[in-house]
């Protein structure tokens, strides 16, 4: 597994910790369950903590407060939120990432894991993901290319890029 | 009509190149078919029984003559010289080669067309009333909002991998020709107490395996809130729609399982968070789009054209066509002209390249260069002066588009069925053709009057059989083609789902069964009562009896 950030392959400082493993020193990513069960101990370590959400957990049951909402109060203590694409055709994490960024103002890393492919890269960037666990590191050019295939988009989203309506408005202002 | 500006042009051009890259990676083997599949679907490209099929989207069914000529050119250059207009106001080409599709799309881009979201689990091409802007009974022109929704939904970063496909339809008229109650979201323009126009929001309608009529979740939505409200609905659906079972993944199932009330609560709560944000539609933007849909430079007529009235009086064949194929126009002296793509022995919705070019020429000569596609798979010239109708009619007759059968028994909506579709259980097109032959007599058709027959080749219901006055659903009975008959469906403002009237009938018997249904109608109708009204008044019994005989009425339920 390779970590892609800012268009570069970077070393992953975060240890992914299984539910039964001891938590090592240094930045550690734990499951939501473990975070909820061992929150105080994890914070006492004085090392950065991240939480990994499975796509089912992150949305929750309809009507129940979503897990994103539940952990929203803790977001300033988390360095990473990991969202999962169980399959690249499962688009729930796009909504979850936007909620983290736009509704709850999360400024840490939002990491995409699972079936993360270059043809979804632009959508992920737009929804606020900024780190990507990629299976095949050999094609970095392809990923860089994918990030710029479309220059301007119609919708405002978490990347805060100017949308086409905003660009039109600005162009009319200049005219 | 809407014209691309530099932003739209760049966007579509970049999209073509992006897809060219994806096709290249598929051809080189870098992408597996499994990985390529959602990418090609997002660009309207299917793999069918015999070949690839490309669905080119026609936003809200509106085309310029220039665009129609390009579709003809595409049909010649990349296909076998014809195209197929669909029930969702799109056009399909059945024989393109994968390696040529990027060039095909680049050709389309020169006339501001594309295939984005022609398929896939995305927000599909937005559809609208085919008579938008010219209908006499319109609150406001829905195309303005259809265009706004089209832009917002195009490669939406959050909603491109939904649980399932997602269809939005709009109408601005009292009489619903856009079937808004059987869409994932239907938007019907209404006025509030102060006379301000906005939208009634209907969610969770749909056909397919589990047909449902949509629920109104908001009686009135202000225009400025249109996009934020749609975004709220889609966000709820994207997170909570079922992904464990393809057949339970449409939003109608979520609405049904949660209950409309709970679903509405979720949407409203989400909407409150985003309603005054960046998606708010400024009046200025609405006006900017409105300008694209301004009326064409009409001539001013005081009354009906005298020459037209005279021709009506003396030319019986013309009169029959005028009565069947014209609709009232909001301007005096003008008519809305329907071009029938349902000739005897034809394939419903098919048009050859030559026919498309001829229709484009006629649109230029008589109709301000504009053509509409209807979900009944016909074409429309929306602004023809009555003065020109007789000449136009003769010209249409020459290209085979003047069959006087709009809305009648031979104006059949049919999916491609077993002849093309890999999912089919039975043939559809040959059944439509056989019904067409049986009822070919124009006097008889005319006497039967308004009657919609819809045929689907399998339970996926692409022929919308549930909302046909008479619906036929192809089923496979131990390798034999059978057809289940439903009666009493309707897709308009009084939307209803057809009821199954008895056991499915065989391929050989299906036309007789339809004739028996119609015989019962003719026997029981009151003066000027259309089929659907007679059915609603009497219920299924007399029709069942006519198809299955007296005894079966009681045990066929
Ligand atoms: S209804 Fe069935 S047979 Fe007809 S086009 Fe749809 S999937 Fe194919």
Coordinates of N, CA, C and O in Angstrom, one line a residue, chain B residues 4-103:
Chain B
X4 N -24.0 26.8 -25.4 CA -22.9 26.6 -24.5 C -22.1 28.0 -24.5 O -22.0 28.6 -25.5
X5 N -21.6 28.3 -23.4 CA -20.6 29.4 -23.3 C -19.2 28.7 -23.2 O -19.1 27.5 -23.3
X6 N -18.2 29.5 -23.0 CA -16.8 28.9 -23.0 C -16.6 27.8 -22.0 O -15.9 26.9 -22.2
X7 N -17.3 28.0 -20.8 CA -17.2 27.1 -19.7 C -17.8 25.7 -20.1 O -17.2 24.7 -19.9
X8 N -19.0 25.7 -20.7 CA -19.6 24.5 -21.1 C -18.8 23.8 -22.2 O -18.6 22.6 -22.2
X9 N -18.3 24.6 -23.1 CA -17.5 24.1 -24.2 C -16.2 23.4 -23.7 O -15.9 22.3 -24.1
X10 N -15.5 24.1 -22.8 CA -14.3 23.5 -22.3 C -14.6 22.2 -21.5 O -13.9 21.2 -21.6
X11 N -15.6 22.3 -20.7 CA -16.0 21.1 -19.9 C -16.2 19.9 -20.8 O -15.7 18.8 -20.5
X12 N -17.1 20.1 -21.8 CA -17.4 18.9 -22.6 C -16.2 18.4 -23.4 O -15.9 17.2 -23.5
X13 N -15.3 19.4 -23.9 CA -14.1 19.0 -24.6 C -13.2 18.2 -23.7 O -12.6 17.1 -24.1
X14 N -13.0 18.6 -22.4 CA -12.2 17.9 -21.5 C -12.7 16.5 -21.2 O -12.0 15.6 -21.0
X15 N -14.0 16.5 -21.1 CA -14.7 15.2 -20.8 C -14.5 14.2 -21.9 O -14.2 13.0 -21.7
X16 N -14.5 14.7 -23.2 CA -14.3 13.8 -24.3 C -12.8 13.3 -24.2 O -12.6 12.1 -24.4
X17 N -11.9 14.1 -23.9 CA -10.5 13.7 -23.9 C -10.3 12.7 -22.7 O -9.5 11.7 -22.8
X18 N -11.0 13.0 -21.6 CA -10.9 12.1 -20.4 C -11.4 10.7 -20.8 O -10.7 9.7 -20.5
X19 N -12.5 10.7 -21.5 CA -13.0 9.4 -21.9 C -12.2 8.7 -23.0 O -12.0 7.5 -23.0
X20 N -11.5 9.5 -23.8 CA -10.6 8.9 -24.8 C -9.5 8.2 -24.1 O -9.1 7.1 -24.5
X21 N -9.0 8.8 -23.0 CA -8.0 8.2 -22.2 C -8.5 6.9 -21.6 O -7.8 5.9 -21.6
X22 N -9.7 6.9 -21.1 CA -10.2 5.7 -20.5 C -10.4 4.6 -21.5 O -10.1 3.4 -21.2
X23 N -10.9 4.9 -22.7 CA -11.1 3.9 -23.7 C -9.7 3.4 -24.1 O -9.5 2.2 -24.3
X24 N -8.7 4.3 -24.2 CA -7.3 3.8 -24.5 C -6.8 2.8 -23.5 O -6.2 1.8 -23.8
X25 N -7.0 3.2 -22.2 CA -6.6 2.3 -21.2 C -7.3 0.9 -21.2 O -6.8 -0.1 -20.8
X26 N -8.6 1.0 -21.6 CA -9.3 -0.3 -21.7 C -8.8 -1.1 -22.9 O -8.5 -2.3 -22.8
X27 N -8.5 -0.4 -24.0 CA -8.0 -1.2 -25.2 C -6.7 -1.8 -25.0 O -6.3 -2.8 -25.5
X28 N -5.9 -1.0 -24.2 CA -4.5 -1.6 -23.9 C -4.5 -2.6 -22.8 O -3.5 -3.2 -22.5
X29 N -5.7 -2.8 -22.2 CA -5.8 -3.8 -21.1 C -5.4 -3.3 -19.7 O -5.5 -4.0 -18.7
X30 N -5.1 -2.0 -19.6 CA -4.7 -1.4 -18.3 C -6.0 -1.4 -17.4 O -5.9 -1.6 -16.2
X31 N -7.1 -1.2 -18.0 CA -8.4 -1.3 -17.3 C -9.1 -2.6 -17.6 O -9.2 -3.0 -18.7
X32 N -9.5 -3.3 -16.5 CA -10.3 -4.5 -16.8 C -11.7 -4.1 -17.2 O -12.1 -2.9 -17.0
X33 N -12.5 -5.0 -17.8 CA -13.9 -4.6 -18.2 C -14.6 -4.2 -16.9 O -15.4 -3.3 -16.9
X34 N -14.4 -4.9 -15.8 CA -15.1 -4.6 -14.6 C -14.8 -3.1 -14.1 O -15.7 -2.4 -13.7
X35 N -13.5 -2.7 -14.3 CA -13.2 -1.3 -13.9 C -13.7 -0.3 -14.9 O -14.1 0.8 -14.6
X36 N -13.7 -0.7 -16.2 CA -14.1 0.2 -17.3 C -15.6 0.4 -17.3 O -16.1 1.4 -17.6
X37 N -16.4 -0.7 -16.8 CA -17.8 -0.7 -17.0 C -18.5 0.6 -16.4 O -19.2 1.3 -17.1
X38 N -18.2 0.9 -15.1 CA -18.9 2.1 -14.6 C -18.4 3.4 -15.3 O -19.2 4.4 -15.4
X39 N -17.2 3.4 -15.8 CA -16.7 4.6 -16.5 C -17.4 4.7 -17.9 O -17.8 5.8 -18.2
X40 N -17.6 3.6 -18.6 CA -18.3 3.7 -19.9 C -19.8 4.0 -19.6 O -20.4 4.8 -20.4
X41 N -20.4 3.5 -18.6 CA -21.8 3.7 -18.3 C -22.0 5.2 -18.0 O -23.0 5.8 -18.4
X42 N -21.0 5.8 -17.3 CA -21.1 7.2 -17.0 C -21.1 8.0 -18.2 O -21.4 9.2 -18.2
X43 N -20.7 7.4 -19.3 CA -20.7 8.1 -20.6 C -21.7 7.5 -21.6 O -21.5 7.5 -22.8
X44 N -22.7 6.8 -21.0 CA -23.8 6.4 -21.9 C -23.5 5.1 -22.7 O -24.2 4.8 -23.7
X45 N -22.4 4.4 -22.5 CA -22.0 3.3 -23.3 C -22.3 2.0 -22.7 O -21.7 1.6 -21.7
X46 N -23.2 1.2 -23.3 CA -23.6 -0.1 -22.9 C -22.9 -1.2 -23.7 O -22.6 -0.9 -24.9
X47 N -22.8 -2.3 -23.2 CA -22.5 -3.5 -24.0 C -23.7 -4.3 -24.1 O -24.3 -4.8 -23.1
X48 N -24.2 -4.5 -25.4 CA -25.5 -5.1 -25.6 C -25.3 -6.5 -26.2 O -24.2 -7.0 -26.2
X49 N -26.4 -7.1 -26.6 CA -26.4 -8.4 -27.1 C -25.4 -8.6 -28.3 O -24.6 -9.5 -28.3
X50 N -25.4 -7.7 -29.2 CA -24.5 -7.8 -30.4 C -23.3 -6.9 -30.4 O -22.4 -7.1 -31.1
X51 N -23.4 -5.8 -29.7 CA -22.4 -4.7 -29.9 C -22.5 -3.7 -28.8 O -23.4 -3.9 -27.9
X52 N -21.7 -2.7 -28.8 CA -21.8 -1.6 -27.9 C -23.0 -0.8 -28.3 O -23.4 -0.7 -29.5
X53 N -23.7 -0.1 -27.4 CA -24.8 0.8 -27.7 C -24.4 2.1 -27.0 O -24.0 2.1 -25.8
X54 N -24.5 3.2 -27.7 CA -24.2 4.5 -27.1 C -25.5 5.3 -27.0 O -26.2 5.5 -28.0
X55 N -25.8 5.8 -25.8 CA -26.9 6.6 -25.6 C -26.5 8.1 -25.5 O -25.7 8.5 -24.6
X56 N -26.9 8.9 -26.5 CA -26.5 10.3 -26.5 C -27.7 11.0 -25.8 O -28.8 10.8 -26.1
X57 N -27.3 11.9 -24.9 CA -28.4 12.6 -24.1 C -28.9 13.8 -24.9 O -28.1 14.5 -25.5
X58 N -30.2 14.0 -24.8 CA -30.8 15.2 -25.4 C -31.5 15.9 -24.2 O -32.6 15.5 -23.9
X59 N -30.8 16.9 -23.6 CA -31.3 17.5 -22.4 C -32.8 18.0 -22.7 O -33.0 18.7 -23.7
X60 N -33.6 17.5 -21.7 CA -35.1 17.8 -21.8 C -35.6 17.7 -23.2 O -36.6 18.4 -23.6
X61 N -35.1 16.9 -24.0 CA -35.7 16.5 -25.3 C -35.6 17.6 -26.4 O -36.4 17.6 -27.3
X62 N -34.7 18.6 -26.2 CA -34.7 19.7 -27.1 C -33.5 19.7 -28.0 O -32.4 19.6 -27.6
X63 N -33.7 19.9 -29.4 CA -32.6 19.8 -30.3 C -32.8 21.0 -31.3 O -33.9 21.4 -31.7
X64 N -31.6 21.5 -31.8 CA -31.6 22.4 -32.9 C -31.5 21.6 -34.2 O -31.1 20.4 -34.2
X65 N -31.9 22.2 -35.3 CA -31.8 21.4 -36.6 C -30.3 21.0 -36.8 O -30.1 20.0 -37.4
X66 N -29.4 21.9 -36.4 CA -28.0 21.6 -36.6 C -27.6 20.3 -35.8 O -26.9 19.5 -36.3
X67 N -28.1 20.2 -34.6 CA -27.8 19.1 -33.8 C -28.4 17.8 -34.4 O -27.8 16.7 -34.4
X68 N -29.7 17.9 -34.9 CA -30.3 16.8 -35.5 C -29.5 16.3 -36.7 O -29.4 15.1 -37.0
X69 N -29.0 17.3 -37.5 CA -28.2 16.9 -38.7 C -26.9 16.2 -38.2 O -26.5 15.2 -38.9
X70 N -26.4 16.6 -37.1 CA -25.2 15.9 -36.6 C -25.5 14.5 -36.2 O -24.8 13.6 -36.4
X71 N -26.7 14.3 -35.6 CA -27.1 13.0 -35.2 C -27.2 12.1 -36.4 O -26.9 10.9 -36.4
X72 N -27.7 12.7 -37.5 CA -27.8 11.9 -38.8 C -26.5 11.5 -39.3 O -26.2 10.4 -39.7
X73 N -25.5 12.5 -39.2 CA -24.2 12.2 -39.6 C -23.5 11.1 -38.8 O -22.8 10.3 -39.3
X74 N -23.7 11.2 -37.5 CA -23.2 10.2 -36.6 C -23.8 8.8 -37.0 O -23.1 7.8 -37.0
X75 N -25.1 8.8 -37.3 CA -25.7 7.5 -37.6 C -25.1 6.9 -38.9 O -24.9 5.7 -39.0
X76 N -24.8 7.8 -39.8 CA -24.1 7.3 -41.1 C -22.7 6.9 -40.8 O -22.2 5.8 -41.3
X77 N -21.9 7.7 -40.1 CA -20.5 7.5 -40.0 C -20.2 6.4 -39.0 O -19.2 5.6 -39.3
X78 N -20.9 6.3 -37.9 CA -20.5 5.3 -36.9 C -21.5 4.2 -36.7 O -21.2 3.3 -35.9
X79 N -22.6 4.3 -37.3 CA -23.7 3.3 -37.1 C -24.1 2.8 -38.4 O -23.5 3.0 -39.4
X80 N -25.3 2.2 -38.4 CA -25.8 1.6 -39.7 C -26.8 2.5 -40.3 O -27.8 2.0 -40.9
X81 N -26.7 3.8 -40.1 CA -27.5 4.7 -40.9 C -28.9 5.0 -40.2 O -29.8 5.6 -40.8
X82 N -29.0 4.6 -38.9 CA -30.2 5.1 -38.2 C -29.9 5.2 -36.7 O -28.9 4.8 -36.2
X83 N -30.9 5.8 -36.1 CA -30.8 6.0 -34.6 C -32.2 5.6 -34.0 O -33.2 5.5 -34.7
X84 N -32.2 5.5 -32.7 CA -33.4 5.1 -32.0 C -33.7 6.1 -30.9 O -32.9 6.2 -30.0
X85 N -34.8 6.8 -31.0 CA -35.2 7.7 -30.0 C -35.9 7.0 -28.8 O -36.7 6.1 -29.1
X86 N -35.5 7.3 -27.6 CA -36.0 6.5 -26.5 C -37.1 7.1 -25.7 O -37.5 8.3 -25.9
X87 N -37.6 6.4 -24.7 CA -38.7 6.9 -23.9 C -38.2 8.0 -22.9 O -39.0 8.6 -22.1
X88 N -36.9 8.2 -22.8 CA -36.4 9.3 -22.0 C -35.8 10.4 -22.8 O -34.9 11.1 -22.4
X89 N -36.4 10.6 -24.0 CA -36.0 11.8 -24.8 C -34.6 11.8 -25.2 O -34.0 12.8 -25.5
X90 N -33.9 10.6 -25.3 CA -32.6 10.5 -25.8 C -32.5 9.8 -27.1 O -33.6 9.3 -27.6
X91 N -31.3 9.6 -27.6 CA -31.2 8.8 -28.9 C -30.1 7.8 -28.6 O -29.1 8.1 -28.0
X92 N -30.3 6.6 -29.2 CA -29.4 5.5 -29.0 C -28.8 5.1 -30.4 O -29.6 5.0 -31.3
X93 N -27.5 4.8 -30.4 CA -26.9 4.2 -31.6 C -26.5 2.8 -31.2 O -25.8 2.6 -30.2
X94 N -26.9 1.8 -32.0 CA -26.8 0.4 -31.6 C -25.5 -0.3 -32.1 O -25.2 -1.4 -31.7
X95 N -24.7 0.4 -32.9 CA -23.6 -0.3 -33.5 C -22.3 0.4 -33.5 O -21.5 0.2 -34.4
X96 N -22.0 1.3 -32.6 CA -20.7 2.0 -32.7 C -19.6 1.0 -32.2 O -19.8 0.1 -31.5
X97 N -18.4 1.3 -32.7 CA -17.2 0.5 -32.3 C -16.5 1.2 -31.1 O -16.4 2.4 -31.2
X98 N -16.1 0.5 -30.2 CA -15.5 1.1 -29.0 C -14.4 2.1 -29.3 O -14.4 3.2 -28.8
X99 N -13.5 1.7 -30.2 CA -12.4 2.6 -30.5 C -12.8 3.8 -31.2 O -12.0 4.8 -31.3
X100 N -14.0 3.8 -31.8 CA -14.4 5.0 -32.5 C -15.3 6.0 -31.6 O -15.6 7.1 -32.0
X101 N -15.7 5.5 -30.5 CA -16.6 6.3 -29.7 C -16.0 7.6 -29.3 O -16.7 8.6 -29.3
X102 N -14.7 7.7 -28.9 CA -14.2 9.1 -28.6 C -14.3 10.1 -29.8 O -14.7 11.2 -29.6
X103 N -14.1 9.6 -31.0 CA -14.3 10.5 -32.1 C -15.7 10.9 -32.3 O -16.0 12.0 -32.6

